[in-house]
Structure formats: C-alpha cells, structure tokens
C-alpha cells in the first residue's frame, strides 16, 4: 500500500506543533495504525531523524494506553475500536492519513502524539474506588447479587480509561467516562455506602477540567469499550440524588 | 502562543466562566426545565394558532379569552401577565445558561474544534447555540409584530381591549407581507431543529438513564413533537400567502 501520512510533530508542550508529511510505500493492509507508525519510525531512525512519539502498551484493546486521532476521528475510522486494533484495510491505497494527538484542552500535548491524560486520573482519585472495607476477593462472593445486575455493572466497568470519549466530544466533556465509573459503582453493593459522596467529588472534579455535556452522542460512537450512552445521564442522576441526600455519604 | 509548561499530574488553571455555584449539571437542569416549558408552550401556542382556520370571530374570542382568564379572581390580562413574567424568567434562565454552557464547552475543548461528527443528532446538537439565537431574535420580532404592535408591525395594527381583540386582522395583515411570512416559515424550521435535539437532550439532562432502544424511541418522539409544531405553524403563513385565509 502507498499512503501519505500527515503527522503532528511537537517537540514539547511549550512549542507550537505542526504537520509533517511522509510518503509511505510498502505498508500492508494487516498493519495496525500503531504498526504503521512503527514502520514509519524505522525509516525515520535509519535516516537519523527523531521517531514519532506515541503511547501504547497492550496492543490488544484492553489497557487504554493508545489513542491517536486519525482523519478527525479519535482512535480512527472504525467505531468502538482502539487505535491498536484498527488496521490499514480501512483505508484505500493512495489515501492520505492525518494523524493527530487526542484533542481536548484537558489533554495538553507532551510530545508528538502523546498527551497528558492526568485530568482523568484526578477524576478517579476523586472517587473512582471503594474506600469502605469490602473484605477480600473471596468475601465478594458471599454477597449475592443477581446476574443482570452483575452484567450491568460490568458493562460500565469495561471502561479502559483511554480518554477517546473526551477527545470525541465537541465540548470536551468527560460525562461518558465519569458516568461509567458512577454507574458501575452505584450498581454494586460495595459501592453503595459512599454513593453520594462519590458523586459529589467526581462531578466536582470533572467540572474542574472538562466541559458540559450537550448530548452529541459522539463519545459512545468512539468508545472502544462500548460504554453505553446512558452513562452520560448517570452523571446528572447521581448528582441530583446526592443533592437530595445532603450531608449523607451513601 | 502561550508558553505555559505542562507537568504531568498538575492541573492547568482554568478560567471560571459563569458563577461557581452554577455547575454544569445545574445549568443543564435549568436548560432542560426551561426548555420543556418552552416546548409545551409552543405546542399549546400552535393549537391556538390553528384556530385561525375557524374564522376571525373564533380566533379573536380565543385571544380575548386569554386576557379574561381567571377573571374576576384576577384583573383583565392578569393571568396573561403572570404567565408572561413566568415565560420571561424562563427565557432569562435558558439564555443565560445557554451562554454559560456554550462558553465553557468552547473553552474546555480548546484550540482544535472537533470535526467529522456523526449524523443528524450531532448536527442539531452543534447548531443549538445558532438556532437558539435565531429563536431569540424571532421571539423579539414576533412580540413587536403581533403583541406590542410597534416597529416591525404593520401600519394598521389594531390594539385589542376588553371590548374585543383584533388578533386575526393583525395576523393576516402581517403575513400578507411575503418577506414576513417567509421569515415566520423559516423560523419554524429553525424551531424544529432546536426542539428535535432539545427535547431528546432533556431526558438525558434529567438524569434518566435509558437503554439504546428507549433512547432511539425518545429521539423519534422528540423529532415528531418538533415536526408537529413546525408543520402546524407553517401552514398559517402559507395559507395567508396563497389566499386560503384572508
Ligand atoms: C421557543 C423557544 C425555545 C425553545 C422551545 C427551546 C427549547 C430548548 C430545549 C428543550 C433545550 C434542551 C435543554 C437541555 O439541554 O436539556 C434547549 C437547549 C438549548 N437552547 Fe433553547 N429553546 C428556545 C429558545 C432558545 C433561545 C432564545 C436560546 C439562546 C439564545 C436557546 C439556546 C439553547 C442552547 C444553546 C441549548 C443547548 C444547550 C446545550 O448545549 O446543552 N434556546 N432549548
Ligand atoms: S495499546 Fe492497549 S488498548 Fe491500545
């Protein structure tokens, strides 16, 4: 395959970035987007130039480390699929690919395609955990919950924290991300004792760094973990519930 | 180009837009509540408008009834003014929160606007601020034209009184100006776009978590509601322009 790559280069957060163009020959349809960058980097390094920096880890869609914007689509053109699982077969021979970092004001570029997603870490730090004594893993089995409830919790627990929902959002909102945490933990018995407290602190934290939700629905189209759009409504529901339970943690 | 250095883990200070107590969630609840009020209002208003097909007497009686509603408990136009104040308060809340939400959204997205959105829903979502501003201008025009009877109103605008209303005559006179009739018509298309997404969004904003099927149903119903309001109203300028009603 022949491809033209326009890739965002930015040396560090303090300098402006720009697009750099590369003509690529010999790319294979089976290559993932990340393998394409590896392929290009091999060339760059052999020419003594700086390779393109990008994030990745598992390369099988479970860790949430990867994430680049391809032709304006976070993660790439295939819906609900992380960059590491998107392949060149989605593109035509001779096509131009524009590779950018995940874009959002909360995600400053560290270098090239690598962004700082610690604003999301702060949301998790604000309440994405259970702080009451939930016992050991075996103790969880002693608390019987229905199969449907367990499945529902798992649907929302599937979030891999990649940040593509935020980059997909024209408003820079993190409601799908925060909503998945809130929905997951409010569905399980272990999450109940701190339900209101968690809602208050998580939602206060998303207001610090992220935008308001206008129900575009772009996040759910992009989410590689397939988090349902109903997660975004969970933010408003949990916040209203917490407001009615003033002074209470649960 | 600003040269603020980012250090992983530190929060970049954000400019506060709107008061701190007005959280995004609260702003969206206000939008949703006031939006529903307007949605119900435009539907009822449309049914009232359709009385134009029942003739001048019926239409003018209806206009007078709105003014004498709850008399003698309230004075002439008493209920009407209470209702106008309520709508004005809703409008103020809606427009202010719309500004806060749009400004925050723009700031939190940053320099690189999202491109390549998917589908009609994203189109209407993106155009909410624009369609909203057009609606605001329309509301002002409409009130001057057919309520206050100043500025953009026709020369022979007649004010109603306890003796009777001239709503029908004023309406026909106004819509007999083709440019005005077309403006009303276009404003209704804009209202459709605003309501179709708006009503769908309110379900989410009230925190009602729906599955995919129910969500599609709500989207469809919002579209239908908006379509009914648009089509019902649009028939009137067309009927006047084509001489069906005169
Ligand atoms: C007849 C008049 C109007 C009706 C029926 C109406 C209805 C609605 C509804 C139902 C919503 C959804 C609320 C939600 O987010 O849950 C909405 C949102 C919105 N309205 Fe209106 N509205 C009207 C006038 C206006 C005006 C005059 C403006 C601004 C000048 C405006 C600007 C907006 C904006 C920007 C949003 C979207 C907020 C967001 O991004 O989440 N609207 N409207
Ligand atoms: S690298 Fe782990 S999800 Fe893509």
GROMACS .gro file of N, CA and C in nm, chain B residues 6-152:
model
  441
  256UNK      N    1   0.348   2.232   3.080
  256UNK     CA    2   0.263   2.132   3.145
  256UNK      C    3   0.354   2.033   3.217
  257UNK      N    4   0.319   2.004   3.339
  257UNK     CA    5   0.389   1.899   3.410
  257UNK      C    6   0.284   1.792   3.435
  258UNK      N    7   0.315   1.671   3.399
  258UNK     CA    8   0.216   1.564   3.414
  258UNK      C    9   0.163   1.565   3.556
  259UNK      N   10   0.033   1.556   3.570
  259UNK     CA   11  -0.027   1.545   3.703
  259UNK      C   12  -0.072   1.678   3.761
  260UNK      N   13  -0.027   1.789   3.707
  260UNK     CA   14  -0.073   1.916   3.763
  260UNK      C   15  -0.193   1.966   3.685
  261UNK      N   16  -0.279   2.033   3.757
  261UNK     CA   17  -0.399   2.085   3.693
  261UNK      C   18  -0.368   2.220   3.631
  262UNK      N   19  -0.398   2.234   3.502
  262UNK     CA   20  -0.380   2.365   3.440
  262UNK      C   21  -0.494   2.453   3.488
  263UNK      N   22  -0.463   2.571   3.545
  263UNK     CA   23  -0.572   2.654   3.596
  263UNK      C   24  -0.667   2.695   3.484
  264UNK      N   25  -0.795   2.687   3.509
  264UNK     CA   26  -0.896   2.719   3.408
  264UNK      C   27  -0.965   2.849   3.446
  265UNK      N   28  -0.998   2.924   3.346
  265UNK     CA   29  -1.074   3.047   3.370
  265UNK      C   30  -1.215   3.008   3.411
  266UNK      N   31  -1.264   3.070   3.519
  266UNK     CA   32  -1.400   3.041   3.563
  266UNK      C   33  -1.500   3.115   3.474
  267UNK      N   34  -1.590   3.041   3.411
  267UNK     CA   35  -1.692   3.102   3.326
  267UNK      C   36  -1.827   3.088   3.395
  268UNK      N   37  -1.893   3.199   3.419
  268UNK     CA   38  -2.019   3.196   3.495
  268UNK      C   39  -1.986   3.174   3.641
  269UNK      N   40  -2.086   3.189   3.729
  269UNK     CA   41  -2.058   3.173   3.873
  269UNK      C   42  -2.023   3.027   3.908
  270UNK      N   43  -1.944   3.012   4.012
  270UNK     CA   44  -1.900   2.878   4.055
  270UNK      C   45  -2.017   2.790   4.096
  271UNK      N   46  -2.116   2.851   4.163
  271UNK     CA   47  -2.229   2.770   4.211
  271UNK      C   48  -2.310   2.712   4.096
  272UNK      N   49  -2.298   2.773   3.978
  272UNK     CA   50  -2.372   2.721   3.863
  272UNK      C   51  -2.288   2.612   3.798
  273UNK      N   52  -2.299   2.490   3.855
  273UNK     CA   53  -2.223   2.378   3.800
  273UNK      C   54  -2.280   2.340   3.665
  274UNK      N   55  -2.205   2.262   3.588
  274UNK     CA   56  -2.255   2.219   3.457
  274UNK      C   57  -2.385   2.141   3.470
  275UNK      N   58  -2.392   2.057   3.574
  275UNK     CA   59  -2.512   1.976   3.591
  275UNK      C   60  -2.632   2.066   3.623
  276UNK      N   61  -2.612   2.162   3.713
  276UNK     CA   62  -2.723   2.252   3.748
  276UNK      C   63  -2.766   2.333   3.625
  277UNK      N   64  -2.668   2.382   3.549
  277UNK     CA   65  -2.700   2.460   3.429
  277UNK      C   66  -2.783   2.376   3.333
  278UNK      N   67  -2.748   2.247   3.322
  278UNK     CA   68  -2.823   2.162   3.230
  278UNK      C   69  -2.963   2.131   3.282
  279UNK      N   70  -2.977   2.120   3.414
  279UNK     CA   71  -3.112   2.101   3.469
  279UNK      C   72  -3.199   2.224   3.439
  280UNK      N   73  -3.139   2.342   3.451
  280UNK     CA   74  -3.214   2.465   3.423
  280UNK      C   75  -3.252   2.470   3.274
  281UNK      N   76  -3.155   2.438   3.188
  281UNK     CA   77  -3.183   2.433   3.044
  281UNK      C   78  -3.297   2.338   3.014
  282UNK      N   79  -3.289   2.221   3.075
  282UNK     CA   80  -3.388   2.117   3.046
  282UNK      C   81  -3.527   2.159   3.095
  283UNK      N   82  -3.534   2.214   3.218
  283UNK     CA   83  -3.665   2.255   3.271
  283UNK      C   84  -3.725   2.366   3.186
  284UNK      N   85  -3.646   2.471   3.162
  284UNK     CA   86  -3.699   2.584   3.085
  284UNK      C   87  -3.727   2.541   2.940
  285UNK      N   88  -3.644   2.454   2.889
  285UNK     CA   89  -3.664   2.405   2.752
  285UNK      C   90  -3.796   2.331   2.738
  286UNK      N   91  -3.828   2.248   2.840
  286UNK     CA   92  -3.956   2.175   2.838
  286UNK      C   93  -4.073   2.273   2.846
  287UNK      N   94  -4.057   2.375   2.932
  287UNK     CA   95  -4.163   2.477   2.943
  287UNK      C   96  -4.189   2.537   2.805
  288UNK      N   97  -4.082   2.574   2.736
  288UNK     CA   98  -4.098   2.634   2.602
  288UNK      C   99  -4.158   2.532   2.504
  289UNK      N  100  -4.113   2.408   2.518
  289UNK     CA  101  -4.162   2.305   2.427
  289UNK      C  102  -4.312   2.289   2.441
  290UNK      N  103  -4.361   2.278   2.567
  290UNK     CA  104  -4.505   2.263   2.590
  290UNK      C  105  -4.576   2.390   2.542
  291UNK      N  106  -4.514   2.505   2.573
  291UNK     CA  107  -4.574   2.633   2.534
  291UNK      C  108  -4.593   2.642   2.382
  292UNK      N  109  -4.488   2.607   2.305
  292UNK     CA  110  -4.503   2.622   2.160
  292UNK      C  111  -4.606   2.523   2.104
  293UNK      N  112  -4.621   2.409   2.171
  293UNK     CA  113  -4.722   2.313   2.123
  293UNK      C  114  -4.864   2.370   2.145
  294UNK      N  115  -4.887   2.419   2.268
  294UNK     CA  116  -5.019   2.475   2.300
  294UNK      C  117  -5.045   2.599   2.214
  295UNK      N  118  -4.941   2.680   2.198
  295UNK     CA  119  -4.949   2.801   2.117
  295UNK      C  120  -4.989   2.764   1.972
  296UNK      N  121  -4.931   2.653   1.924
  296UNK     CA  122  -4.963   2.612   1.788
  296UNK      C  123  -5.111   2.574   1.775
  297UNK      N  124  -5.162   2.501   1.875
  297UNK     CA  125  -5.304   2.465   1.870
  297UNK      C  126  -5.389   2.591   1.868
  298UNK      N  127  -5.351   2.690   1.950
  298UNK     CA  128  -5.422   2.818   1.950
  298UNK      C  129  -5.416   2.882   1.812
  299UNK      N  130  -5.298   2.881   1.753
  299UNK     CA  131  -5.280   2.943   1.620
  299UNK      C  132  -5.371   2.880   1.516
  300UNK      N  133  -5.389   2.747   1.527
  300UNK     CA  134  -5.467   2.677   1.426
  300UNK      C  135  -5.614   2.722   1.424
  301UNK      N  136  -5.655   2.791   1.534
  301UNK     CA  137  -5.793   2.842   1.538
  301UNK      C  138  -5.817   2.945   1.429
  302UNK      N  139  -5.709   2.990   1.367
  302UNK     CA  140  -5.722   3.086   1.258
  302UNK      C  141  -5.810   3.027   1.147
  303UNK      N  142  -5.811   2.893   1.138
  303UNK     CA  143  -5.891   2.828   1.034
  303UNK      C  144  -6.040   2.825   1.069
  304UNK      N  145  -6.071   2.859   1.195
  304UNK     CA  146  -6.213   2.858   1.236
  304UNK      C  147  -6.277   2.995   1.215
  305UNK      N  148  -6.199   3.089   1.162
  305UNK     CA  149  -6.256   3.220   1.131
  305UNK      C  150  -6.221   3.327   1.231
  306UNK      N  151  -6.239   3.454   1.191
  306UNK     CA  152  -6.198   3.569   1.273
  306UNK      C  153  -6.263   3.571   1.409
  307UNK      N  154  -6.393   3.542   1.415
  307UNK     CA  155  -6.461   3.555   1.545
  307UNK      C  156  -6.404   3.459   1.648
  308UNK      N  157  -6.392   3.333   1.605
  308UNK     CA  158  -6.340   3.230   1.693
  308UNK      C  159  -6.199   3.265   1.741
  309UNK      N  160  -6.116   3.306   1.648
  309UNK     CA  161  -5.976   3.338   1.679
  309UNK      C  162  -5.967   3.456   1.776
  310UNK      N  163  -6.044   3.561   1.746
  310UNK     CA  164  -6.040   3.680   1.832
  310UNK      C  165  -6.100   3.652   1.969
  311UNK      N  166  -6.201   3.567   1.973
  311UNK     CA  167  -6.258   3.529   2.102
  311UNK      C  168  -6.156   3.456   2.187
  312UNK      N  169  -6.081   3.372   2.119
  312UNK     CA  170  -5.975   3.296   2.190
  312UNK      C  171  -5.873   3.393   2.248
  313UNK      N  172  -5.833   3.493   2.168
  313UNK     CA  173  -5.736   3.593   2.214
  313UNK      C  174  -5.792   3.669   2.333
  314UNK      N  175  -5.921   3.700   2.328
  314UNK     CA  176  -5.984   3.773   2.439
  314UNK      C  177  -5.992   3.684   2.562
  315UNK      N  178  -6.022   3.556   2.539
  315UNK     CA  179  -6.032   3.460   2.650
  315UNK      C  180  -5.900   3.454   2.727
  316UNK      N  181  -5.788   3.456   2.655
  316UNK     CA  182  -5.656   3.453   2.721
  316UNK      C  183  -5.642   3.573   2.814
  317UNK      N  184  -5.708   3.685   2.776
  317UNK     CA  185  -5.695   3.807   2.856
  317UNK      C  186  -5.791   3.813   2.973
  318UNK      N  187  -5.900   3.740   2.960
  318UNK     CA  188  -6.000   3.746   3.068
  318UNK      C  189  -5.996   3.620   3.154
  319UNK      N  190  -5.897   3.535   3.128
  319UNK     CA  191  -5.883   3.410   3.202
  319UNK      C  192  -5.871   3.437   3.352
  320UNK      N  193  -5.942   3.358   3.431
  320UNK     CA  194  -5.942   3.368   3.577
  320UNK      C  195  -5.999   3.500   3.629
  321UNK      N  196  -6.070   3.575   3.545
  321UNK     CA  197  -6.146   3.689   3.593
  321UNK      C  198  -6.268   3.634   3.665
  322UNK      N  199  -6.318   3.690   3.771
  322UNK     CA  200  -6.271   3.811   3.837
  322UNK      C  201  -6.166   3.787   3.945
  323UNK      N  202  -6.119   3.665   3.959
  323UNK     CA  203  -6.014   3.642   4.059
  323UNK      C  204  -5.896   3.733   4.029
  324UNK      N  205  -5.861   3.742   3.902
  324UNK     CA  206  -5.752   3.829   3.860
  324UNK      C  207  -5.812   3.936   3.770
  325UNK      N  208  -5.747   4.055   3.765
  325UNK     CA  209  -5.799   4.160   3.676
  325UNK      C  210  -5.781   4.122   3.529
  326UNK      N  211  -5.835   4.205   3.440
  326UNK     CA  212  -5.819   4.187   3.296
  326UNK      C  213  -5.671   4.176   3.262
  327UNK      N  214  -5.633   4.077   3.185
  327UNK     CA  215  -5.494   4.049   3.146
  327UNK      C  216  -5.406   4.007   3.264
  328UNK      N  217  -5.468   3.982   3.380
  328UNK     CA  218  -5.390   3.947   3.500
  328UNK      C  219  -5.317   3.815   3.482
  329UNK      N  220  -5.394   3.714   3.441
  329UNK     CA  221  -5.332   3.584   3.422
  329UNK      C  222  -5.226   3.592   3.313
  330UNK      N  223  -5.261   3.664   3.206
  330UNK     CA  224  -5.170   3.675   3.092
  330UNK      C  225  -5.036   3.733   3.137
  331UNK      N  226  -5.042   3.836   3.221
  331UNK     CA  227  -4.917   3.898   3.264
  331UNK      C  228  -4.837   3.807   3.357
  332UNK      N  229  -4.906   3.735   3.444
  332UNK     CA  230  -4.835   3.639   3.530
  332UNK      C  231  -4.762   3.537   3.444
  333UNK      N  232  -4.835   3.491   3.343
  333UNK     CA  233  -4.777   3.390   3.256
  333UNK      C  234  -4.660   3.447   3.177
  334UNK      N  235  -4.673   3.571   3.131
  334UNK     CA  236  -4.563   3.635   3.058
  334UNK      C  237  -4.440   3.649   3.146
  335UNK      N  238  -4.463   3.686   3.273
  335UNK     CA  239  -4.349   3.700   3.365
  335UNK      C  240  -4.278   3.566   3.383
  336UNK      N  241  -4.360   3.461   3.397
  336UNK     CA  242  -4.303   3.327   3.414
  336UNK      C  243  -4.219   3.291   3.291
  337UNK      N  244  -4.274   3.314   3.172
  337UNK     CA  245  -4.200   3.282   3.049
  337UNK      C  246  -4.073   3.365   3.038
  338UNK      N  247  -4.083   3.492   3.079
  338UNK     CA  248  -3.965   3.579   3.070
  338UNK      C  249  -3.855   3.528   3.163
  339UNK      N  250  -3.895   3.485   3.284
  339UNK     CA  251  -3.796   3.431   3.377
  339UNK      C  252  -3.732   3.306   3.318
  340UNK      N  253  -3.814   3.222   3.258
  340UNK     CA  254  -3.761   3.100   3.195
  340UNK      C  255  -3.665   3.137   3.082
  341UNK      N  256  -3.702   3.237   3.004
  341UNK     CA  257  -3.618   3.275   2.891
  341UNK      C  258  -3.484   3.327   2.941
  342UNK      N  259  -3.490   3.408   3.046
  342UNK     CA  260  -3.365   3.462   3.102
  342UNK      C  261  -3.275   3.347   3.148
  343UNK      N  262  -3.333   3.252   3.220
  343UNK     CA  263  -3.255   3.137   3.268
  343UNK      C  264  -3.200   3.055   3.153
  344UNK      N  265  -3.284   3.032   3.054
  344UNK     CA  266  -3.245   2.948   2.939
  344UNK      C  267  -3.130   3.014   2.862
  345UNK      N  268  -3.145   3.143   2.834
  345UNK     CA  269  -3.043   3.211   2.753
  345UNK      C  270  -2.913   3.224   2.831
  346UNK      N  271  -2.925   3.257   2.961
  346UNK     CA  272  -2.802   3.272   3.039
  346UNK      C  273  -2.727   3.138   3.049
  347UNK      N  274  -2.799   3.032   3.081
  347UNK     CA  275  -2.734   2.900   3.092
  347UNK      C  276  -2.680   2.855   2.956
  348UNK      N  277  -2.752   2.889   2.849
  348UNK     CA  278  -2.704   2.853   2.715
  348UNK      C  279  -2.569   2.919   2.691
  349UNK      N  280  -2.558   3.044   2.733
  349UNK     CA  281  -2.431   3.114   2.715
  349UNK      C  282  -2.321   3.049   2.798
  350UNK      N  283  -2.352   3.021   2.924
  350UNK     CA  284  -2.252   2.961   3.013
  350UNK      C  285  -2.206   2.826   2.956
  351UNK      N  286  -2.301   2.744   2.915
  351UNK     CA  287  -2.267   2.611   2.864
  351UNK      C  288  -2.185   2.621   2.737
  352UNK      N  289  -2.227   2.708   2.645
  352UNK     CA  290  -2.153   2.719   2.518
  352UNK      C  291  -2.013   2.772   2.541
  353UNK      N  292  -2.001   2.871   2.628
  353UNK     CA  293  -1.868   2.929   2.652
  353UNK      C  294  -1.776   2.828   2.720
  354UNK      N  295  -1.832   2.755   2.817
  354UNK     CA  296  -1.750   2.654   2.884
  354UNK      C  297  -1.709   2.545   2.785
  355UNK      N  298  -1.804   2.504   2.702
  355UNK     CA  299  -1.776   2.397   2.606
  355UNK      C  300  -1.661   2.438   2.514
  356UNK      N  301  -1.667   2.560   2.468
  356UNK     CA  302  -1.564   2.608   2.375
  356UNK      C  303  -1.427   2.611   2.445
  357UNK      N  304  -1.428   2.664   2.568
  357UNK     CA  305  -1.301   2.674   2.640
  357UNK      C  306  -1.243   2.536   2.671
  358UNK      N  307  -1.328   2.443   2.711
  358UNK     CA  308  -1.278   2.312   2.753
  358UNK      C  309  -1.243   2.222   2.636
  359UNK      N  310  -1.291   2.254   2.519
  359UNK     CA  311  -1.247   2.179   2.403
  359UNK      C  312  -1.108   2.229   2.362
  360UNK      N  313  -1.089   2.359   2.369
  360UNK     CA  314  -0.958   2.414   2.335
  360UNK      C  315  -0.948   2.455   2.189
  361UNK      N  316  -0.825   2.466   2.144
  361UNK     CA  317  -0.796   2.526   2.013
  361UNK      C  318  -0.845   2.443   1.896
  362UNK      N  319  -0.852   2.312   1.913
  362UNK     CA  320  -0.881   2.226   1.799
  362UNK      C  321  -1.025   2.177   1.803
  363UNK      N  322  -1.113   2.247   1.733
  363UNK     CA  323  -1.254   2.211   1.733
  363UNK      C  324  -1.270   2.071   1.675
  364UNK      N  325  -1.369   1.998   1.727
  364UNK     CA  326  -1.394   1.863   1.677
  364UNK      C  327  -1.451   1.870   1.536
  365UNK      N  328  -1.398   1.791   1.447
  365UNK     CA  329  -1.450   1.783   1.310
  365UNK      C  330  -1.495   1.640   1.283
  366UNK      N  331  -1.571   1.622   1.175
  366UNK     CA  332  -1.612   1.487   1.135
  366UNK      C  333  -1.714   1.425   1.228
  367UNK      N  334  -1.816   1.503   1.266
  367UNK     CA  335  -1.920   1.450   1.355
  367UNK      C  336  -2.011   1.353   1.281
  368UNK      N  337  -2.080   1.270   1.359
  368UNK     CA  338  -2.167   1.167   1.300
  368UNK      C  339  -2.314   1.208   1.307
  369UNK      N  340  -2.381   1.214   1.193
  369UNK     CA  341  -2.528   1.212   1.190
  369UNK      C  342  -2.601   1.341   1.223
  370UNK      N  343  -2.733   1.330   1.213
  370UNK     CA  344  -2.824   1.443   1.231
  370UNK      C  345  -2.822   1.495   1.374
  371UNK      N  346  -2.813   1.401   1.469
  371UNK     CA  347  -2.817   1.439   1.610
  371UNK      C  348  -2.699   1.529   1.645
  372UNK      N  349  -2.583   1.496   1.592
  372UNK     CA  350  -2.467   1.581   1.619
  372UNK      C  351  -2.480   1.716   1.550
  373UNK      N  352  -2.543   1.715   1.431
  373UNK     CA  353  -2.564   1.841   1.360
  373UNK      C  354  -2.653   1.933   1.442
  374UNK      N  355  -2.767   1.879   1.489
  374UNK     CA  356  -2.857   1.965   1.565
  374UNK      C  357  -2.794   2.006   1.698
  375UNK      N  358  -2.717   1.916   1.758
  375UNK     CA  359  -2.650   1.950   1.884
  375UNK      C  360  -2.553   2.066   1.862
  376UNK      N  361  -2.477   2.056   1.755
  376UNK     CA  362  -2.377   2.159   1.728
  376UNK      C  363  -2.442   2.293   1.697
  377UNK      N  364  -2.560   2.290   1.634
  377UNK     CA  365  -2.622   2.416   1.593
  377UNK      C  366  -2.715   2.474   1.700
  378UNK      N  367  -2.722   2.412   1.818
  378UNK     CA  368  -2.811   2.465   1.924
  378UNK      C  369  -2.788   2.613   1.953
  379UNK      N  370  -2.663   2.657   1.972
  379UNK     CA  371  -2.644   2.800   2.000
  379UNK      C  372  -2.693   2.889   1.885
  380UNK      N  373  -2.668   2.848   1.762
  380UNK     CA  374  -2.709   2.931   1.648
  380UNK      C  375  -2.861   2.933   1.634
  381UNK      N  376  -2.922   2.813   1.638
  381UNK     CA  377  -3.067   2.809   1.625
  381UNK      C  378  -3.130   2.883   1.744
  382UNK      N  379  -3.067   2.875   1.860
  382UNK     CA  380  -3.118   2.946   1.978
  382UNK      C  381  -3.118   3.096   1.958
  383UNK      N  382  -3.008   3.149   1.903
  383UNK     CA  383  -3.000   3.294   1.881
  383UNK      C  384  -3.105   3.338   1.779
  384UNK      N  385  -3.123   3.257   1.674
  384UNK     CA  386  -3.227   3.291   1.575
  384UNK      C  387  -3.363   3.293   1.644
  385UNK      N  388  -3.387   3.195   1.733
  385UNK     CA  389  -3.516   3.192   1.803
  385UNK      C  390  -3.533   3.316   1.890
  386UNK      N  391  -3.425   3.359   1.954
  386UNK     CA  392  -3.434   3.478   2.039
  386UNK      C  393  -3.473   3.599   1.954
  387UNK      N  394  -3.407   3.615   1.840
  387UNK     CA  395  -3.440   3.725   1.750
  387UNK      C  396  -3.584   3.713   1.702
  388UNK      N  397  -3.623   3.589   1.673
  388UNK     CA  398  -3.760   3.566   1.627
  388UNK      C  399  -3.862   3.606   1.734
  389UNK      N  400  -3.832   3.568   1.860
  389UNK     CA  401  -3.925   3.600   1.969
  389UNK      C  402  -3.944   3.751   1.980
  390UNK      N  403  -3.830   3.824   1.970
  390UNK     CA  404  -3.838   3.970   1.978
  390UNK      C  405  -3.922   4.026   1.862
  391UNK      N  406  -3.893   3.977   1.744
  391UNK     CA  407  -3.966   4.022   1.625
  391UNK      C  408  -4.116   3.995   1.640
  392UNK      N  409  -4.144   3.873   1.682
  392UNK     CA  410  -4.282   3.825   1.694
  392UNK      C  411  -4.360   3.909   1.795
  393UNK      N  412  -4.296   3.942   1.907
  393UNK     CA  413  -4.364   4.020   2.011
  393UNK      C  414  -4.391   4.162   1.961
  394UNK      N  415  -4.292   4.220   1.893
  394UNK     CA  416  -4.311   4.354   1.839
  394UNK      C  417  -4.421   4.353   1.734
  395UNK      N  418  -4.421   4.250   1.653
  395UNK     CA  419  -4.510   4.242   1.538
  395UNK      C  420  -4.656   4.221   1.578
  396UNK      N  421  -4.680   4.122   1.663
  396UNK     CA  422  -4.820   4.083   1.687
  396UNK      C  423  -4.868   4.105   1.830
  397UNK      N  424  -4.777   4.139   1.922
  397UNK     CA  425  -4.824   4.165   2.058
  397UNK      C  426  -4.820   4.315   2.087
  398UNK      N  427  -4.701   4.375   2.069
  398UNK     CA  428  -4.687   4.517   2.103
  398UNK      C  429  -4.737   4.605   1.989
  399UNK      N  430  -4.724   4.557   1.867
  399UNK     CA  431  -4.769   4.636   1.753
  399UNK      C  432  -4.683   4.757   1.726
  400UNK      N  433  -4.554   4.745   1.753
  400UNK     CA  434  -4.464   4.858   1.724
  400UNK      C  435  -4.350   4.812   1.633
  401UNK      N  436  -4.284   4.908   1.572
  401UNK     CA  437  -4.166   4.879   1.490
  401UNK      C  438  -4.199   4.799   1.366
  402UNK      N  439  -4.178   4.668   1.378
  402UNK     CA  440  -4.194   4.582   1.260
  402UNK      C  441  -4.340   4.551   1.229
   0.00000   0.00000   0.00000
